[in-house]
Structure formats: C-alpha cells, structure tokens
PDB file of C-alpha atoms in Angstrom:
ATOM      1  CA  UNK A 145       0.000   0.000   0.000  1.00  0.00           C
ATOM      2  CA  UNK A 146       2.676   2.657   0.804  1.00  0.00           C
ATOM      3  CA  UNK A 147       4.943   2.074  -2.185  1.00  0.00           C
ATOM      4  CA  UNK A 148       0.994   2.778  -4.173  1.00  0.00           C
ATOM      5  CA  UNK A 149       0.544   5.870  -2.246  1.00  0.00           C
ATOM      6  CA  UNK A 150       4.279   7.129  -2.489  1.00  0.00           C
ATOM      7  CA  UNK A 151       4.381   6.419  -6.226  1.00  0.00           C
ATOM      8  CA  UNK A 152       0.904   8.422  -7.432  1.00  0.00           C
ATOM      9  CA  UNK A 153       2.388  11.105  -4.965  1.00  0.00           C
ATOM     10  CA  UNK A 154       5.211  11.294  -7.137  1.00  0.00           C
ATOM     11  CA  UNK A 155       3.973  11.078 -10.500  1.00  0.00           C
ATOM     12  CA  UNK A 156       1.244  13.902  -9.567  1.00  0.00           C
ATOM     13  CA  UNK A 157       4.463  16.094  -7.896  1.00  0.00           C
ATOM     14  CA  UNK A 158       5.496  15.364 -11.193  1.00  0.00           C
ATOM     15  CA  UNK A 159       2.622  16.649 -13.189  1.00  0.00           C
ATOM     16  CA  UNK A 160       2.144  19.663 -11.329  1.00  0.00           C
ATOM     17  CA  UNK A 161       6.054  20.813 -11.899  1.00  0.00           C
ATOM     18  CA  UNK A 162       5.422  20.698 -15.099  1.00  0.00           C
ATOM     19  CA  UNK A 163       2.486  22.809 -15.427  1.00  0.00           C
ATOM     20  CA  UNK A 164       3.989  25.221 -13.108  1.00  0.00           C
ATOM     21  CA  UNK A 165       7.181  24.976 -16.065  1.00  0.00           C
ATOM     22  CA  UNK A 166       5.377  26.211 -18.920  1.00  0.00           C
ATOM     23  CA  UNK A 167       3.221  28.567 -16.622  1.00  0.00           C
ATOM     24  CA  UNK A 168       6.513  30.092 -15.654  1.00  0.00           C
ATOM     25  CA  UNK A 169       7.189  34.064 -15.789  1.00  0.00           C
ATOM     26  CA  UNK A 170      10.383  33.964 -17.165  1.00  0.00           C
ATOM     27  CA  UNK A 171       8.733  31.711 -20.254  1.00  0.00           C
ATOM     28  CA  UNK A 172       6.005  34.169 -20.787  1.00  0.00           C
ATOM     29  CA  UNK A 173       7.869  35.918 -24.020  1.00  0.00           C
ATOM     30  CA  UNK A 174       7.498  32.409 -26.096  1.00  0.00           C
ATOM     31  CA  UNK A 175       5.310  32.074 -29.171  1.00  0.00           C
ATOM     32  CA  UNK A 176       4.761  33.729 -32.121  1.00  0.00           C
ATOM     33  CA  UNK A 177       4.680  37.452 -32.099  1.00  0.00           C
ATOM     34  CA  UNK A 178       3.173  40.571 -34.701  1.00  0.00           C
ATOM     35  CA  UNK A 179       5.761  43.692 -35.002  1.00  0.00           C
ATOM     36  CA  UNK A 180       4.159  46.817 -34.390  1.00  0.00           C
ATOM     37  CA  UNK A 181       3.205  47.065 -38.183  1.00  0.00           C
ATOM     38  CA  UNK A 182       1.998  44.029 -38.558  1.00  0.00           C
ATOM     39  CA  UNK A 183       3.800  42.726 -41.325  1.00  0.00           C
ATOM     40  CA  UNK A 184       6.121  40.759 -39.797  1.00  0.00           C
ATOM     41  CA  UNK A 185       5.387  37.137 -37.280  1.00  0.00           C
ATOM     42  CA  UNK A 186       8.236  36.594 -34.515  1.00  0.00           C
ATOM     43  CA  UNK A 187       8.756  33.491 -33.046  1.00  0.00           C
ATOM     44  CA  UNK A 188      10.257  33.492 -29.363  1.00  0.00           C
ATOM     45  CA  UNK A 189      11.979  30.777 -28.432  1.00  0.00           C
ATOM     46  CA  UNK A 190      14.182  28.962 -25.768  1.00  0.00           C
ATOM     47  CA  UNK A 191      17.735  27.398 -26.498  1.00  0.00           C
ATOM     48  CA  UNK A 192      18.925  26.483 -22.600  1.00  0.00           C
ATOM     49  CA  UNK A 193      18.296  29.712 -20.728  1.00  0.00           C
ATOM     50  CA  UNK A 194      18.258  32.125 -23.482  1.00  0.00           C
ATOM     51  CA  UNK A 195      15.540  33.251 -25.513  1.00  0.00           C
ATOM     52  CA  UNK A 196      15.462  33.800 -29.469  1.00  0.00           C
ATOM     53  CA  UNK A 197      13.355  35.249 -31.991  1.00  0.00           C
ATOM     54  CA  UNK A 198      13.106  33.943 -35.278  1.00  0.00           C
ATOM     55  CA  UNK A 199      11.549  35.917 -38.601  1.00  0.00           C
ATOM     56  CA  UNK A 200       9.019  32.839 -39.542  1.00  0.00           C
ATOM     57  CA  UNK A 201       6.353  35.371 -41.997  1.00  0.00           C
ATOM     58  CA  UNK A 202       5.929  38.302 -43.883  1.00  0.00           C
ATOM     59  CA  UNK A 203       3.808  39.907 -45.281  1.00  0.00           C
ATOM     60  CA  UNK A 204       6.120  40.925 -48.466  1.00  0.00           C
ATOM     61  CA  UNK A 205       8.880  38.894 -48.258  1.00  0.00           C
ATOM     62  CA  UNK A 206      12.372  40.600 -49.116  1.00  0.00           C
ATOM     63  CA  UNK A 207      16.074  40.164 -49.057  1.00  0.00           C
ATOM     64  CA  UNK A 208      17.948  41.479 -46.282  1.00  0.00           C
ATOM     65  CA  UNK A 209      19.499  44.972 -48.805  1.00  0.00           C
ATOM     66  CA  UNK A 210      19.977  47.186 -46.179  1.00  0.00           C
ATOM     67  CA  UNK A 211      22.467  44.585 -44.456  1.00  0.00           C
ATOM     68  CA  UNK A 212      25.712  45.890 -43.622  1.00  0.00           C
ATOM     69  CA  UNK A 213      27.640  43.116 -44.352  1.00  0.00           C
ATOM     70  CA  UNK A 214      27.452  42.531 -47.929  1.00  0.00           C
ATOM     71  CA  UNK A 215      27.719  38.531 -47.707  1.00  0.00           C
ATOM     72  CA  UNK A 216      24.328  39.025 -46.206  1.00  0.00           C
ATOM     73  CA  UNK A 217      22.517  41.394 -48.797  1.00  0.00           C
ATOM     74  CA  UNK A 218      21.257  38.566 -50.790  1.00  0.00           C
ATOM     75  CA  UNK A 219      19.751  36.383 -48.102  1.00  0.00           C
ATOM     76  CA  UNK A 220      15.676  36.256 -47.279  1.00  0.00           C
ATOM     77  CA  UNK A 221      14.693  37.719 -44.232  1.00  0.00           C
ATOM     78  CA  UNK A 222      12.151  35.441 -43.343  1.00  0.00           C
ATOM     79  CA  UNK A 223      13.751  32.880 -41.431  1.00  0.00           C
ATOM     80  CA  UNK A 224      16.438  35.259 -39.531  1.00  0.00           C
ATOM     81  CA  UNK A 225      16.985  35.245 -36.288  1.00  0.00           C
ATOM     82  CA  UNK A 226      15.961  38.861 -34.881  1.00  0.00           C
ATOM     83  CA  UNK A 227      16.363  38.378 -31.103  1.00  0.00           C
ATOM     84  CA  UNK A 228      19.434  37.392 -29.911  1.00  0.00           C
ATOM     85  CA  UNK A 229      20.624  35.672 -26.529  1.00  0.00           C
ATOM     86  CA  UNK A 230      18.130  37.315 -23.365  1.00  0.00           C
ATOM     87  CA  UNK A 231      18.801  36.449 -20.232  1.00  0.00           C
ATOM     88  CA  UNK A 232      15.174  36.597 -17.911  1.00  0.00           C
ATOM     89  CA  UNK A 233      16.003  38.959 -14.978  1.00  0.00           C
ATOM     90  CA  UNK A 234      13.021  38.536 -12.623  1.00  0.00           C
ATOM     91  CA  UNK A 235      10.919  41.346 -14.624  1.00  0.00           C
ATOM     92  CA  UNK A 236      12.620  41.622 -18.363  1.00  0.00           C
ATOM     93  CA  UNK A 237      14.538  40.090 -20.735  1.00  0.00           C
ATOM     94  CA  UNK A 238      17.679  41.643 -21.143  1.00  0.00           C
ATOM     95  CA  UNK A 239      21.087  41.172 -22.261  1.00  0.00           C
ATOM     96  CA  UNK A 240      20.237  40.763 -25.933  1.00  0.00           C
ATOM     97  CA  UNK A 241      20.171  41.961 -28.959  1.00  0.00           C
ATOM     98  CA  UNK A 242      17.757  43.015 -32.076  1.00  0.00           C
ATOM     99  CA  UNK A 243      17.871  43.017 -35.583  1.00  0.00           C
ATOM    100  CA  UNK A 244      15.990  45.794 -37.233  1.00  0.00           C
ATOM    101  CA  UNK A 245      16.072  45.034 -40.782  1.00  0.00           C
ATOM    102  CA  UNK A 246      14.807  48.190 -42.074  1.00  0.00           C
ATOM    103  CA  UNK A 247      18.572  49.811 -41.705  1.00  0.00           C
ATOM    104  CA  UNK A 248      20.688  46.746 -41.606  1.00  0.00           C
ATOM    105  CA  UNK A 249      21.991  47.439 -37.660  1.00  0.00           C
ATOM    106  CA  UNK A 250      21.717  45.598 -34.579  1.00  0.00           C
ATOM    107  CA  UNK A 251      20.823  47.312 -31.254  1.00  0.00           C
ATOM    108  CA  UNK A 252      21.053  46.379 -27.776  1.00  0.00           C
ATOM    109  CA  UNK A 253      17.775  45.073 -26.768  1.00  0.00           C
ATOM    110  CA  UNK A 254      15.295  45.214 -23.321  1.00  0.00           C
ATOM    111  CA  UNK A 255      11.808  43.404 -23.089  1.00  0.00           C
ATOM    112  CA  UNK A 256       9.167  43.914 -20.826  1.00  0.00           C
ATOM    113  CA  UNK A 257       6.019  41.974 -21.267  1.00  0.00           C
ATOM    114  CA  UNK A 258       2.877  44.596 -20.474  1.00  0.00           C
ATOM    115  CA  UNK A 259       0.511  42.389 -20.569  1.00  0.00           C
ATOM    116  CA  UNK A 260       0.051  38.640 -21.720  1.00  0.00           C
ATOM    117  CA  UNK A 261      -0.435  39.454 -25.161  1.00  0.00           C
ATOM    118  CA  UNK A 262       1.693  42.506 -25.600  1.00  0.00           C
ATOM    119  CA  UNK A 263       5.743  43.343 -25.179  1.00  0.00           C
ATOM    120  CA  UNK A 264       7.480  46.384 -25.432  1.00  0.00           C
ATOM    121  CA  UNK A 265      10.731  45.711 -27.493  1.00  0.00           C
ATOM    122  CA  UNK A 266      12.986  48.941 -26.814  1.00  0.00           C
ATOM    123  CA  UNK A 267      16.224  48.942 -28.731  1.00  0.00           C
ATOM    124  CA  UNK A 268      18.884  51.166 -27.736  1.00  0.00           C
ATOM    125  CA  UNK A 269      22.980  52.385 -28.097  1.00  0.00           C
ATOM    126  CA  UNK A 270      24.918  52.677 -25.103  1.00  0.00           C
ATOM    127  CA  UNK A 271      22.028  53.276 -22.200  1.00  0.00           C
ATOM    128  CA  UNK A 272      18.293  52.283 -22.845  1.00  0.00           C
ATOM    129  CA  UNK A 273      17.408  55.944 -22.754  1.00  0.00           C
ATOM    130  CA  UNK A 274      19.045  56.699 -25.828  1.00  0.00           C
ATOM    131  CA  UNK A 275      16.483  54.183 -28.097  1.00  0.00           C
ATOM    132  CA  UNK A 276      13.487  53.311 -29.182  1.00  0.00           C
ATOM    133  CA  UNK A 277      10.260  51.103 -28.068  1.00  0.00           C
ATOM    134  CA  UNK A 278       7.973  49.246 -30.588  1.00  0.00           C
ATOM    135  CA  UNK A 279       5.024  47.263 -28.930  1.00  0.00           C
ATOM    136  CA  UNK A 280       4.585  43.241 -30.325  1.00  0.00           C
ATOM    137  CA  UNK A 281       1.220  41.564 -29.955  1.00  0.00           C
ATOM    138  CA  UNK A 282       0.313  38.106 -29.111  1.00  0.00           C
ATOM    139  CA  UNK A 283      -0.872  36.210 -32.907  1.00  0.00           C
ATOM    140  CA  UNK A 284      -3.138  32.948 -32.565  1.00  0.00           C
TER     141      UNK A 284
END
C-alpha cells in the first residue's frame, strides 16, 4: 500500500512541476509574435536559458538589402533570427540583442512583457534611454 501511495504522490508532484514549467514568468515571451506594423510574425523561443526570436512570416517577403555586411545582402529575411541571446532577470529580458532590418543594424535590446499578449521591445545604443520602443502583440 505505501509504495501505491508514495508512487501516485510522485507522478502527480510530477505533473504539477510541469504545469507550473510552462506557466513560468520567465517563459512568458514564447510564441509567435506581430511587429508593431503588422507585417512581420516573430517566433520566441528557448535554447537552454536564453531566448530567441526567429523571422518565420511576412507579409512581403524581401532580401535582407539594407544589411551591412554585404555577404548578407542577398539572403531572405524570413527565417532570420531577430532576437538574440536574453537572459530573464526577474521582470525583463535583457542582455540581448535586435535586428531591425529596415537599416541593416543591430541594437542592444530590453523586453518587458505589459501584458500577456503585448511586449514592449525597446532597442537602444549605449544606455536604454538613448532608443526606441515598438510594442509586439500576441498572434493565434
């Protein structure tokens, strides 16, 4: 009877750490994401503890012209990786970097999720005063 009892404890202790997983804060940021023009889907994802966030649609696809490297001019941006290496810091994800395809240059990179289905993406030089913040929403 115990070894019954102590083995449904542990598969429901178990069951229950994993729902508290992918109900974790830090994981909040994953799925797929609109830009703040809508023309673009983002996916966030996780590799180990950093997050990621991968180009999967557009609206108009393109090649990546305004790249500075010219090696890179030629290739499709749907399918680059935007979102670079964030570490979660109890309240943001920070530590990373963004692509912004528009002018070819990568920025240092802070998100804070407002809500559940919104993030402000602020790109910056130097301090994240000197920058910018675009708002993502949530896609189905």
């Amino acid at each position: 009877m115990g070894k019954k009892i102590l083995s449904t404890l542990f598969i429901f202790s178990f069951l229950v750490s994993l729902l508290l997983a992918q109900n974790s804060p830090q994981d909040a940021v994953l799925g797929v994401w609109f830009n703040a023009e809508k023309d673009g889907k983002i996916q966030i994802y996780k590799q180990a503890d950093k997050y990621y966030g991968k180009l999967i649609w557009m609206k108009t696809p393109r090649k990546d012209h305004e790249n500075l490297d010219e090696k890179l001019k030629s290739r499709d941006l749907q399918g680059v990786v935007l979102l670079n290496g964030f570490k979660y810091t109890g309240k943001s994800w920070e530590d990373g970097t963004i692509y912004d395809p528009k002018n070819g240059k990568t920025y240092s990179c802070i998100i804070k999720s407002k809500s559940a289905n919104t993030l402000d993406i602020r790109g910056y030089i130097g301090i994240s005063l000197i920058g910018r913040t675009t708002t993502w929403t949530r896609t189905n």
